[in-house]
Amino acid sequence: MRALPAKSPSVRQLLCAAVLPLALGLSACGGTATSAQPEKPASTTSADPAVAAAVPERFKKAGVIKVASDIPYPPLEMFDENQNLTGLDVDLAAALGAKLGVKLELQKQAFDSIIPSLQSGKNDIIMSGMNDTPERQETLNFVDYLHAGFSILVREGNPENITTVLDLCGKTVAVQKATVQGDILRSYEQQCKDKGSAPVNITELPMETDVQTAVRSGKASADVVDSAVAAYAAKTAGDGKTFDIVRDPANPAGYKPVYTGIGVLKKDSELSQALLLAMESIIADGSYDKILKKYELSDYTVKKTGLNLGKDTK
């Protein structure tokens, strides 16, 4: 999955002005960055000694696991009205940390450099709506915690009458850079040709906020994004009437459902196992379901977590 609905073309500047004075340690405009924590602990989840015992010693000693996250990306990572960090991943990190006995500390990281940030040792894991794909599994293990497809987000009223993904053929569609949506749209090239249309003209932009601004301004006909993000944007952007979601009866759950997971480098397999145990524990005690319900994401629940479940996705 991969953003705060832009309320004006200058939303990034507004976020910077609001965030810089806060003691979040978060750079909302730069790529260098820094931890971002909610004002108050988001979890009342009980500890689990068996899970804590599985945490590798170096993380026990440090007392912290650094989490790379492309902030903002609502409803996974976002700011509330007081510019405090909140969202599904924020609460999930707090609940997992309670089980592990260490703090999971979110660090702002641009999505296109999020895997290199682990490889350089800057961060330890990824929680940023990252889809679990075979290509990414060559570098990462995934502890999967969501399952959702992709939706088409258009301007209110759907002025270009887009009803299915093939209606995007020949149109300019914006997606966030380094996400899988671009590859998914390219996979429809032959079907576009078969219907006598040009392929989708894909514009890749740095952040999901930029993508939504492109659609809002008419520079792009649509945004192809994870269904949960599209639903949140359609519900909350502006006065709630800025975007519509294309409802395709043949794909009610979105196109090509995929798993979303916590990414961990292959070499840190013990950490992957500890996170898997923690995820199983919060599912068992009901914390997981409560967090998803809080953010209206229960439709994207995984009935059972696991490692690298995204074997059949591309």
PDB file of C-alpha atoms in Angstrom:
ATOM      1  CA  MET A   1       0.000   0.000   0.000  1.00  0.00           C
ATOM      2  CA  ARG A   2       1.284   3.451  -0.472  1.00  0.00           C
ATOM      3  CA  ALA A   3      -0.800   9.829   1.752  1.00  0.00           C
ATOM      4  CA  LEU A   4      -2.377  12.671   3.049  1.00  0.00           C
ATOM      5  CA  PRO A   5      -5.044  14.035   0.691  1.00  0.00           C
ATOM      6  CA  ALA A   6      -3.737  17.373  -0.513  1.00  0.00           C
ATOM      7  CA  LYS A   7      -6.046  20.186   0.581  1.00  0.00           C
ATOM      8  CA  SER A   8      -4.222  22.730  -1.553  1.00  0.00           C
ATOM      9  CA  PRO A   9      -1.249  22.801  -3.928  1.00  0.00           C
ATOM     10  CA  SER A  10       0.921  24.030  -1.047  1.00  0.00           C
ATOM     11  CA  VAL A  11       0.092  21.219   1.391  1.00  0.00           C
ATOM     12  CA  ARG A  12       3.766  20.245   1.736  1.00  0.00           C
ATOM     13  CA  GLN A  13       4.745  23.763   2.770  1.00  0.00           C
ATOM     14  CA  LEU A  14       1.853  23.888   5.220  1.00  0.00           C
ATOM     15  CA  LEU A  15       2.918  20.620   6.768  1.00  0.00           C
ATOM     16  CA  CYS A  16       6.488  21.854   7.096  1.00  0.00           C
ATOM     17  CA  ALA A  17       5.416  25.039   8.810  1.00  0.00           C
ATOM     18  CA  ALA A  18       3.258  23.124  11.238  1.00  0.00           C
ATOM     19  CA  VAL A  19       5.681  20.349  12.006  1.00  0.00           C
ATOM     20  CA  LEU A  20       9.058  22.017  12.348  1.00  0.00           C
ATOM     21  CA  PRO A  21       8.365  23.549  15.758  1.00  0.00           C
ATOM     22  CA  LEU A  22       7.251  20.244  17.231  1.00  0.00           C
ATOM     23  CA  ALA A  23       9.456  17.920  19.203  1.00  0.00           C
ATOM     24  CA  LEU A  24       8.748  15.018  16.898  1.00  0.00           C
ATOM     25  CA  GLY A  25      12.203  14.986  15.386  1.00  0.00           C
ATOM     26  CA  LEU A  26      10.488  14.742  11.997  1.00  0.00           C
ATOM     27  CA  SER A  27      11.606  16.479   8.837  1.00  0.00           C
ATOM     28  CA  ALA A  28       8.428  16.778   6.796  1.00  0.00           C
ATOM     29  CA  CYS A  29      10.193  18.245   3.804  1.00  0.00           C
ATOM     30  CA  GLY A  30      13.637  16.744   3.687  1.00  0.00           C
ATOM     31  CA  GLY A  31      14.978  13.312   3.026  1.00  0.00           C
ATOM     32  CA  THR A  32      17.306  13.251   5.995  1.00  0.00           C
ATOM     33  CA  ALA A  33      15.447  12.354   8.815  1.00  0.00           C
ATOM     34  CA  THR A  34      14.519  11.447  12.000  1.00  0.00           C
ATOM     35  CA  SER A  35      12.167   9.857  14.327  1.00  0.00           C
ATOM     36  CA  ALA A  36       8.476  10.592  14.476  1.00  0.00           C
ATOM     37  CA  GLN A  37       6.463   9.457  17.427  1.00  0.00           C
ATOM     38  CA  PRO A  38       2.891   9.931  18.591  1.00  0.00           C
ATOM     39  CA  GLU A  39       2.427  12.290  21.517  1.00  0.00           C
ATOM     40  CA  LYS A  40       1.114   9.488  23.735  1.00  0.00           C
ATOM     41  CA  PRO A  41       1.642   5.712  23.615  1.00  0.00           C
ATOM     42  CA  ALA A  42      -0.910   4.293  21.208  1.00  0.00           C
ATOM     43  CA  SER A  43      -1.068   0.823  22.748  1.00  0.00           C
ATOM     44  CA  THR A  44      -2.373  -0.759  25.916  1.00  0.00           C
ATOM     45  CA  THR A  45      -1.369  -4.190  24.625  1.00  0.00           C
ATOM     46  CA  SER A  46       0.024  -6.497  27.283  1.00  0.00           C
ATOM     47  CA  ALA A  47       3.588  -7.799  27.189  1.00  0.00           C
ATOM     48  CA  ASP A  48       4.378 -11.288  25.928  1.00  0.00           C
ATOM     49  CA  PRO A  49       7.546 -12.770  27.523  1.00  0.00           C
ATOM     50  CA  ALA A  50       7.772 -15.546  24.935  1.00  0.00           C
ATOM     51  CA  VAL A  51       7.812 -12.995  22.122  1.00  0.00           C
ATOM     52  CA  ALA A  52      10.299 -10.728  23.927  1.00  0.00           C
ATOM     53  CA  ALA A  53      12.656 -13.684  24.382  1.00  0.00           C
ATOM     54  CA  ALA A  54      12.857 -14.108  20.596  1.00  0.00           C
ATOM     55  CA  VAL A  55      14.168 -10.577  19.984  1.00  0.00           C
ATOM     56  CA  PRO A  56      17.814 -10.600  18.802  1.00  0.00           C
ATOM     57  CA  GLU A  57      20.225  -9.443  21.495  1.00  0.00           C
ATOM     58  CA  ARG A  58      21.398  -6.325  19.665  1.00  0.00           C
ATOM     59  CA  PHE A  59      17.864  -4.925  19.620  1.00  0.00           C
ATOM     60  CA  LYS A  60      17.320  -5.820  23.267  1.00  0.00           C
ATOM     61  CA  LYS A  61      20.459  -3.883  24.168  1.00  0.00           C
ATOM     62  CA  ALA A  62      19.479  -0.902  22.005  1.00  0.00           C
ATOM     63  CA  GLY A  63      15.915  -0.967  23.309  1.00  0.00           C
ATOM     64  CA  VAL A  64      14.691   0.263  19.943  1.00  0.00           C
ATOM     65  CA  ILE A  65      13.937  -0.961  16.420  1.00  0.00           C
ATOM     66  CA  LYS A  66      14.109   1.837  13.841  1.00  0.00           C
ATOM     67  CA  VAL A  67      11.193   1.750  11.420  1.00  0.00           C
ATOM     68  CA  ALA A  68      11.523   3.321   7.957  1.00  0.00           C
ATOM     69  CA  SER A  69       8.225   4.941   6.960  1.00  0.00           C
ATOM     70  CA  ASP A  70       7.219   7.267   4.130  1.00  0.00           C
ATOM     71  CA  ILE A  71       5.284   9.829   6.173  1.00  0.00           C
ATOM     72  CA  PRO A  72       2.553  10.915   5.506  1.00  0.00           C
ATOM     73  CA  TYR A  73       0.565   8.088   3.910  1.00  0.00           C
ATOM     74  CA  PRO A  74      -2.945   8.050   5.412  1.00  0.00           C
ATOM     75  CA  PRO A  75      -4.521   6.086   6.840  1.00  0.00           C
ATOM     76  CA  LEU A  76      -1.306   4.230   7.638  1.00  0.00           C
ATOM     77  CA  GLU A  77       0.813   7.199   8.724  1.00  0.00           C
ATOM     78  CA  MET A  78      -0.648  10.684   9.066  1.00  0.00           C
ATOM     79  CA  PHE A  79      -0.954  13.746  11.299  1.00  0.00           C
ATOM     80  CA  ASP A  80      -3.964  14.548  13.436  1.00  0.00           C
ATOM     81  CA  GLU A  81      -5.407  18.043  13.876  1.00  0.00           C
ATOM     82  CA  ASN A  82      -2.654  18.817  16.398  1.00  0.00           C
ATOM     83  CA  GLN A  83       0.065  17.575  14.015  1.00  0.00           C
ATOM     84  CA  ASN A  84       0.732  14.511  16.161  1.00  0.00           C
ATOM     85  CA  LEU A  85       1.606  11.345  14.298  1.00  0.00           C
ATOM     86  CA  THR A  86      -1.152   8.733  14.106  1.00  0.00           C
ATOM     87  CA  GLY A  87      -2.393   5.992  11.812  1.00  0.00           C
ATOM     88  CA  LEU A  88      -2.621   2.238  11.463  1.00  0.00           C
ATOM     89  CA  ASP A  89       1.132   1.635  11.297  1.00  0.00           C
ATOM     90  CA  VAL A  90       1.730   3.946  14.263  1.00  0.00           C
ATOM     91  CA  ASP A  91      -0.683   2.020  16.483  1.00  0.00           C
ATOM     92  CA  LEU A  92       0.486  -1.298  15.097  1.00  0.00           C
ATOM     93  CA  ALA A  93       4.118  -0.407  15.850  1.00  0.00           C
ATOM     94  CA  ALA A  94       3.171   0.461  19.433  1.00  0.00           C
ATOM     95  CA  ALA A  95       1.298  -2.825  19.887  1.00  0.00           C
ATOM     96  CA  LEU A  96       4.139  -4.869  18.406  1.00  0.00           C
ATOM     97  CA  GLY A  97       6.665  -3.009  20.529  1.00  0.00           C
ATOM     98  CA  ALA A  98       4.691  -3.891  23.664  1.00  0.00           C
ATOM     99  CA  LYS A  99       4.916  -7.567  22.741  1.00  0.00           C
ATOM    100  CA  LEU A 100       8.593  -7.397  21.785  1.00  0.00           C
ATOM    101  CA  GLY A 101       9.627  -5.408  24.842  1.00  0.00           C
ATOM    102  CA  VAL A 102      11.402  -2.782  22.716  1.00  0.00           C
ATOM    103  CA  LYS A 103      10.276   0.506  21.181  1.00  0.00           C
ATOM    104  CA  LEU A 104       9.455   0.615  17.478  1.00  0.00           C
ATOM    105  CA  GLU A 105      10.484   4.129  16.448  1.00  0.00           C
ATOM    106  CA  LEU A 106       9.193   5.512  13.147  1.00  0.00           C
ATOM    107  CA  GLN A 107      11.730   7.311  10.959  1.00  0.00           C
ATOM    108  CA  LYS A 108      10.669   9.442   7.986  1.00  0.00           C
ATOM    109  CA  GLN A 109      12.151   7.990   4.799  1.00  0.00           C
ATOM    110  CA  ALA A 110      11.304   8.635   1.141  1.00  0.00           C
ATOM    111  CA  PHE A 111       9.694   5.526  -0.324  1.00  0.00           C
ATOM    112  CA  ASP A 112      12.111   5.203  -3.249  1.00  0.00           C
ATOM    113  CA  SER A 113      15.042   5.002  -0.793  1.00  0.00           C
ATOM    114  CA  ILE A 114      13.345   2.958   1.873  1.00  0.00           C
ATOM    115  CA  ILE A 115      15.032  -0.384   1.140  1.00  0.00           C
ATOM    116  CA  PRO A 116      18.506   1.207   0.803  1.00  0.00           C
ATOM    117  CA  SER A 117      17.959   2.768   4.235  1.00  0.00           C
ATOM    118  CA  LEU A 118      17.901  -0.760   5.670  1.00  0.00           C
ATOM    119  CA  GLN A 119      20.873  -1.876   3.620  1.00  0.00           C
ATOM    120  CA  SER A 120      22.941   1.063   4.897  1.00  0.00           C
ATOM    121  CA  GLY A 121      22.032   0.321   8.505  1.00  0.00           C
ATOM    122  CA  LYS A 122      20.136   3.581   8.962  1.00  0.00           C
ATOM    123  CA  ASN A 123      16.878   1.742   9.692  1.00  0.00           C
ATOM    124  CA  ASP A 124      16.018  -1.790  10.742  1.00  0.00           C
ATOM    125  CA  ILE A 125      12.584  -2.567   9.292  1.00  0.00           C
ATOM    126  CA  ILE A 126       9.972  -1.062   6.968  1.00  0.00           C
ATOM    127  CA  MET A 127       6.377  -0.254   7.882  1.00  0.00           C
ATOM    128  CA  SER A 128       5.088   1.885   5.054  1.00  0.00           C
ATOM    129  CA  GLY A 129       2.298   0.142   3.184  1.00  0.00           C
ATOM    130  CA  MET A 130       4.874  -1.875   1.257  1.00  0.00           C
ATOM    131  CA  ASN A 131       3.420  -4.619  -0.914  1.00  0.00           C
ATOM    132  CA  ASP A 132       4.886  -8.084  -0.525  1.00  0.00           C
ATOM    133  CA  THR A 133       6.038  -9.063  -4.031  1.00  0.00           C
ATOM    134  CA  PRO A 134       8.368 -11.811  -5.306  1.00  0.00           C
ATOM    135  CA  GLU A 135      10.785  -9.153  -6.578  1.00  0.00           C
ATOM    136  CA  ARG A 136      11.045  -7.506  -3.155  1.00  0.00           C
ATOM    137  CA  GLN A 137      11.327 -10.920  -1.505  1.00  0.00           C
ATOM    138  CA  GLU A 138      14.721 -11.265  -3.144  1.00  0.00           C
ATOM    139  CA  THR A 139      15.925  -8.651  -0.637  1.00  0.00           C
ATOM    140  CA  LEU A 140      13.358  -8.706   2.161  1.00  0.00           C
ATOM    141  CA  ASN A 141      11.272 -11.010   4.282  1.00  0.00           C
ATOM    142  CA  PHE A 142       7.728  -9.776   4.877  1.00  0.00           C
ATOM    143  CA  VAL A 143       5.564 -10.219   7.956  1.00  0.00           C
ATOM    144  CA  ASP A 144       2.192  -9.669   6.302  1.00  0.00           C
ATOM    145  CA  TYR A 145      -0.590  -7.734   8.010  1.00  0.00           C
ATOM    146  CA  LEU A 146      -2.987  -6.476   5.297  1.00  0.00           C
ATOM    147  CA  HIS A 147      -4.515  -7.874   2.114  1.00  0.00           C
ATOM    148  CA  ALA A 148      -6.058  -5.456  -0.372  1.00  0.00           C
ATOM    149  CA  GLY A 149      -6.293  -4.637  -4.042  1.00  0.00           C
ATOM    150  CA  PHE A 150      -5.780  -1.426  -5.978  1.00  0.00           C
ATOM    151  CA  SER A 151      -8.468   1.130  -6.742  1.00  0.00           C
ATOM    152  CA  ILE A 152      -8.876   3.958  -9.236  1.00  0.00           C
ATOM    153  CA  LEU A 153      -9.269   7.407  -7.702  1.00  0.00           C
ATOM    154  CA  VAL A 154     -10.766  10.119  -9.945  1.00  0.00           C
ATOM    155  CA  ARG A 155     -12.014  13.677  -9.546  1.00  0.00           C
ATOM    156  CA  GLU A 156     -15.436  14.134  -7.998  1.00  0.00           C
ATOM    157  CA  GLY A 157     -18.183  13.309 -10.423  1.00  0.00           C
ATOM    158  CA  ASN A 158     -15.866  11.154 -12.564  1.00  0.00           C
ATOM    159  CA  PRO A 159     -15.859  13.690 -15.444  1.00  0.00           C
ATOM    160  CA  GLU A 160     -14.030  11.333 -17.822  1.00  0.00           C
ATOM    161  CA  ASN A 161     -16.492   8.490 -17.143  1.00  0.00           C
ATOM    162  CA  ILE A 162     -13.861   5.941 -16.126  1.00  0.00           C
ATOM    163  CA  THR A 163     -15.632   2.701 -15.202  1.00  0.00           C
ATOM    164  CA  THR A 164     -12.935   0.008 -15.492  1.00  0.00           C
ATOM    165  CA  VAL A 165      -9.163  -0.158 -15.585  1.00  0.00           C
ATOM    166  CA  LEU A 166      -9.227  -0.431 -19.402  1.00  0.00           C
ATOM    167  CA  ASP A 167     -10.858   2.994 -19.570  1.00  0.00           C
ATOM    168  CA  LEU A 168      -7.441   4.284 -18.507  1.00  0.00           C
ATOM    169  CA  CYS A 169      -5.933   3.264 -21.862  1.00  0.00           C
ATOM    170  CA  GLY A 170      -4.593   6.355 -23.624  1.00  0.00           C
ATOM    171  CA  LYS A 171      -5.075   8.526 -20.534  1.00  0.00           C
ATOM    172  CA  THR A 172      -2.496  10.049 -18.204  1.00  0.00           C
ATOM    173  CA  VAL A 173      -2.537   8.255 -14.856  1.00  0.00           C
ATOM    174  CA  ALA A 174      -0.417   9.283 -11.884  1.00  0.00           C
ATOM    175  CA  VAL A 175       1.157   6.831  -9.429  1.00  0.00           C
ATOM    176  CA  GLN A 176       3.704   7.154  -6.661  1.00  0.00           C
ATOM    177  CA  LYS A 177       7.285   6.492  -7.684  1.00  0.00           C
ATOM    178  CA  ALA A 178       8.795   3.109  -6.755  1.00  0.00           C
ATOM    179  CA  THR A 179       5.412   1.496  -6.043  1.00  0.00           C
ATOM    180  CA  VAL A 180       4.074  -1.525  -7.917  1.00  0.00           C
ATOM    181  CA  GLN A 181       1.129   0.353  -9.424  1.00  0.00           C
ATOM    182  CA  GLY A 182       3.166   1.487 -12.413  1.00  0.00           C
ATOM    183  CA  ASP A 183       4.061  -2.113 -13.272  1.00  0.00           C
ATOM    184  CA  ILE A 184       0.442  -3.163 -12.863  1.00  0.00           C
ATOM    185  CA  LEU A 185      -0.711  -0.500 -15.308  1.00  0.00           C
ATOM    186  CA  ARG A 186       2.010  -1.486 -17.789  1.00  0.00           C
ATOM    187  CA  SER A 187       0.696  -5.070 -17.640  1.00  0.00           C
ATOM    188  CA  TYR A 188      -2.479  -3.866 -19.410  1.00  0.00           C
ATOM    189  CA  GLU A 189      -0.576  -2.631 -22.479  1.00  0.00           C
ATOM    190  CA  GLN A 190      -1.618  -5.525 -24.742  1.00  0.00           C
ATOM    191  CA  GLN A 191      -5.250  -5.291 -23.639  1.00  0.00           C
ATOM    192  CA  CYS A 192      -5.192  -1.579 -24.498  1.00  0.00           C
ATOM    193  CA  LYS A 193      -3.805  -2.408 -27.951  1.00  0.00           C
ATOM    194  CA  ASP A 194      -6.442  -5.103 -28.432  1.00  0.00           C
ATOM    195  CA  LYS A 195      -9.177  -2.521 -27.922  1.00  0.00           C
ATOM    196  CA  GLY A 196      -7.487  -0.137 -30.341  1.00  0.00           C
ATOM    197  CA  SER A 197      -6.204   2.271 -27.720  1.00  0.00           C
ATOM    198  CA  ALA A 198      -2.807   3.585 -26.751  1.00  0.00           C
ATOM    199  CA  PRO A 199      -1.246   2.249 -23.543  1.00  0.00           C
ATOM    200  CA  VAL A 200      -1.762   4.060 -20.270  1.00  0.00           C
ATOM    201  CA  ASN A 201       0.469   7.149 -20.046  1.00  0.00           C
ATOM    202  CA  ILE A 202       2.014   6.682 -16.596  1.00  0.00           C
ATOM    203  CA  THR A 203       3.346   9.638 -14.617  1.00  0.00           C
ATOM    204  CA  GLU A 204       5.383   8.673 -11.541  1.00  0.00           C
ATOM    205  CA  LEU A 205       5.570  11.299  -8.778  1.00  0.00           C
ATOM    206  CA  PRO A 206       7.571  11.373  -5.525  1.00  0.00           C
ATOM    207  CA  MET A 207       4.727  11.196  -2.994  1.00  0.00           C
ATOM    208  CA  GLU A 208       1.111  10.112  -2.932  1.00  0.00           C
ATOM    209  CA  THR A 209       0.232  13.690  -1.960  1.00  0.00           C
ATOM    210  CA  ASP A 210       1.736  14.781  -5.297  1.00  0.00           C
ATOM    211  CA  VAL A 211      -0.276  12.136  -7.131  1.00  0.00           C
ATOM    212  CA  GLN A 212      -3.550  13.283  -5.619  1.00  0.00           C
ATOM    213  CA  THR A 213      -2.713  16.914  -6.391  1.00  0.00           C
ATOM    214  CA  ALA A 214      -2.147  15.947 -10.049  1.00  0.00           C
ATOM    215  CA  VAL A 215      -5.617  14.379 -10.203  1.00  0.00           C
ATOM    216  CA  ARG A 216      -7.217  17.264  -8.357  1.00  0.00           C
ATOM    217  CA  SER A 217      -5.692  19.796 -10.783  1.00  0.00           C
ATOM    218  CA  GLY A 218      -6.618  17.803 -13.898  1.00  0.00           C
ATOM    219  CA  LYS A 219      -3.016  17.019 -14.849  1.00  0.00           C
ATOM    220  CA  ALA A 220      -3.839  13.335 -14.490  1.00  0.00           C
ATOM    221  CA  SER A 221      -7.106  11.540 -15.185  1.00  0.00           C
ATOM    222  CA  ALA A 222      -6.745   9.137 -12.282  1.00  0.00           C
ATOM    223  CA  ASP A 223      -4.635   7.863  -9.416  1.00  0.00           C
ATOM    224  CA  VAL A 224      -4.160   4.102  -9.122  1.00  0.00           C
ATOM    225  CA  VAL A 225      -3.444   3.367  -5.462  1.00  0.00           C
ATOM    226  CA  ASP A 226      -4.089   0.827  -2.730  1.00  0.00           C
ATOM    227  CA  SER A 227      -7.791   0.446  -2.010  1.00  0.00           C
ATOM    228  CA  ALA A 228      -7.509   1.479   1.651  1.00  0.00           C
ATOM    229  CA  VAL A 229      -5.674   4.681   0.722  1.00  0.00           C
ATOM    230  CA  ALA A 230      -8.154   5.461  -2.048  1.00  0.00           C
ATOM    231  CA  ALA A 231     -11.097   4.942   0.310  1.00  0.00           C
ATOM    232  CA  TYR A 232      -9.547   7.234   2.909  1.00  0.00           C
ATOM    233  CA  ALA A 233      -8.802   9.950   0.351  1.00  0.00           C
ATOM    234  CA  ALA A 234     -12.327   9.844  -1.066  1.00  0.00           C
ATOM    235  CA  LYS A 235     -13.794  10.084   2.414  1.00  0.00           C
ATOM    236  CA  THR A 236     -11.592  12.824   3.892  1.00  0.00           C
ATOM    237  CA  ALA A 237     -10.057  14.962   1.158  1.00  0.00           C
ATOM    238  CA  GLY A 238     -11.229  18.564   1.299  1.00  0.00           C
ATOM    239  CA  ASP A 239     -14.901  18.596   2.220  1.00  0.00           C
ATOM    240  CA  GLY A 240     -15.193  14.896   1.473  1.00  0.00           C
ATOM    241  CA  LYS A 241     -16.300  15.508  -2.121  1.00  0.00           C
ATOM    242  CA  THR A 242     -12.992  15.993  -3.867  1.00  0.00           C
ATOM    243  CA  PHE A 243     -12.468  12.454  -5.181  1.00  0.00           C
ATOM    244  CA  ASP A 244     -14.572   9.498  -6.211  1.00  0.00           C
ATOM    245  CA  ILE A 245     -13.561   5.848  -6.339  1.00  0.00           C
ATOM    246  CA  VAL A 246     -14.353   3.925  -9.505  1.00  0.00           C
ATOM    247  CA  ARG A 247     -16.576   1.000  -8.539  1.00  0.00           C
ATOM    248  CA  ASP A 248     -15.914  -1.892 -10.895  1.00  0.00           C
ATOM    249  CA  PRO A 249     -18.556  -4.621 -10.273  1.00  0.00           C
ATOM    250  CA  ALA A 250     -16.163  -7.249 -11.615  1.00  0.00           C
ATOM    251  CA  ASN A 251     -13.525  -6.280  -9.036  1.00  0.00           C
ATOM    252  CA  PRO A 252     -15.384  -5.241  -5.863  1.00  0.00           C
ATOM    253  CA  ALA A 253     -12.304  -5.628  -3.632  1.00  0.00           C
ATOM    254  CA  GLY A 254     -10.044  -3.751  -6.031  1.00  0.00           C
ATOM    255  CA  TYR A 255      -7.707  -4.945  -8.755  1.00  0.00           C
ATOM    256  CA  LYS A 256      -5.137  -7.670  -8.157  1.00  0.00           C
ATOM    257  CA  PRO A 257      -5.256  -7.979  -4.355  1.00  0.00           C
ATOM    258  CA  VAL A 258      -1.827  -8.228  -2.735  1.00  0.00           C
ATOM    259  CA  TYR A 259      -0.380  -8.594   0.744  1.00  0.00           C
ATOM    260  CA  THR A 260       1.181  -5.700   2.590  1.00  0.00           C
ATOM    261  CA  GLY A 261       3.819  -6.428   5.185  1.00  0.00           C
ATOM    262  CA  ILE A 262       6.626  -5.357   7.470  1.00  0.00           C
ATOM    263  CA  GLY A 263       9.851  -5.568   5.460  1.00  0.00           C
ATOM    264  CA  VAL A 264      12.988  -6.994   7.080  1.00  0.00           C
ATOM    265  CA  LEU A 265      16.332  -7.698   5.402  1.00  0.00           C
ATOM    266  CA  LYS A 266      16.963 -11.385   4.691  1.00  0.00           C
ATOM    267  CA  LYS A 267      20.055 -11.335   6.910  1.00  0.00           C
ATOM    268  CA  ASP A 268      17.888 -10.345   9.898  1.00  0.00           C
ATOM    269  CA  SER A 269      15.824 -13.533   9.807  1.00  0.00           C
ATOM    270  CA  GLU A 270      15.731 -13.775  13.619  1.00  0.00           C
ATOM    271  CA  LEU A 271      14.119 -10.335  13.752  1.00  0.00           C
ATOM    272  CA  SER A 272      11.576 -11.448  11.136  1.00  0.00           C
ATOM    273  CA  GLN A 273      10.661 -14.415  13.296  1.00  0.00           C
ATOM    274  CA  ALA A 274      10.305 -12.240  16.400  1.00  0.00           C
ATOM    275  CA  LEU A 275       8.031  -9.826  14.526  1.00  0.00           C
ATOM    276  CA  LEU A 276       5.974 -12.747  13.226  1.00  0.00           C
ATOM    277  CA  LEU A 277       5.502 -14.013  16.794  1.00  0.00           C
ATOM    278  CA  ALA A 278       4.513 -10.504  17.893  1.00  0.00           C
ATOM    279  CA  MET A 279       2.008 -10.215  15.043  1.00  0.00           C
ATOM    280  CA  GLU A 280       0.510 -13.595  15.922  1.00  0.00           C
ATOM    281  CA  SER A 281       0.233 -12.454  19.547  1.00  0.00           C
ATOM    282  CA  ILE A 282      -1.635  -9.222  18.762  1.00  0.00           C
ATOM    283  CA  ILE A 283      -3.991 -11.135  16.473  1.00  0.00           C
ATOM    284  CA  ALA A 284      -4.647 -13.681  19.226  1.00  0.00           C
ATOM    285  CA  ASP A 285      -5.380 -11.099  21.928  1.00  0.00           C
ATOM    286  CA  GLY A 286      -7.654  -8.978  19.705  1.00  0.00           C
ATOM    287  CA  SER A 287      -5.387  -5.917  19.530  1.00  0.00           C
ATOM    288  CA  TYR A 288      -4.935  -6.272  15.768  1.00  0.00           C
ATOM    289  CA  ASP A 289      -8.677  -6.306  15.055  1.00  0.00           C
ATOM    290  CA  LYS A 290      -9.244  -3.271  17.309  1.00  0.00           C
ATOM    291  CA  ILE A 291      -6.574  -1.265  15.481  1.00  0.00           C
ATOM    292  CA  LEU A 292      -7.981  -2.106  12.045  1.00  0.00           C
ATOM    293  CA  LYS A 293     -11.488  -1.257  13.188  1.00  0.00           C
ATOM    294  CA  LYS A 294     -10.293   2.109  14.544  1.00  0.00           C
ATOM    295  CA  TYR A 295      -9.086   3.106  11.066  1.00  0.00           C
ATOM    296  CA  GLU A 296     -11.986   1.434   9.198  1.00  0.00           C
ATOM    297  CA  LEU A 297      -9.658  -1.092   7.587  1.00  0.00           C
ATOM    298  CA  SER A 298     -11.320  -4.294   8.759  1.00  0.00           C
ATOM    299  CA  ASP A 299     -12.096  -5.231   5.139  1.00  0.00           C
ATOM    300  CA  TYR A 300      -8.358  -5.706   4.605  1.00  0.00           C
ATOM    301  CA  THR A 301      -7.667  -8.009   7.554  1.00  0.00           C
ATOM    302  CA  VAL A 302      -5.405 -11.020   7.152  1.00  0.00           C
ATOM    303  CA  LYS A 303      -7.082 -14.012   8.782  1.00  0.00           C
ATOM    304  CA  LYS A 304      -3.676 -15.452   9.521  1.00  0.00           C
ATOM    305  CA  THR A 305      -0.342 -13.685   9.307  1.00  0.00           C
ATOM    306  CA  GLY A 306       2.755 -15.302   7.846  1.00  0.00           C
ATOM    307  CA  LEU A 307       6.078 -14.742   6.146  1.00  0.00           C
ATOM    308  CA  ASN A 308       6.213 -13.864   2.449  1.00  0.00           C
ATOM    309  CA  LEU A 309       2.602 -14.647   1.620  1.00  0.00           C
ATOM    310  CA  GLY A 310       2.787 -12.602  -1.587  1.00  0.00           C
ATOM    311  CA  LYS A 311       4.089 -15.446  -3.720  1.00  0.00           C
ATOM    312  CA  ASP A 312       1.551 -15.083  -6.523  1.00  0.00           C
ATOM    313  CA  THR A 313       1.645 -11.300  -6.903  1.00  0.00           C
ATOM    314  CA  LYS A 314       3.689  -9.246  -9.326  1.00  0.00           C
TER     315      LYS A 314
END
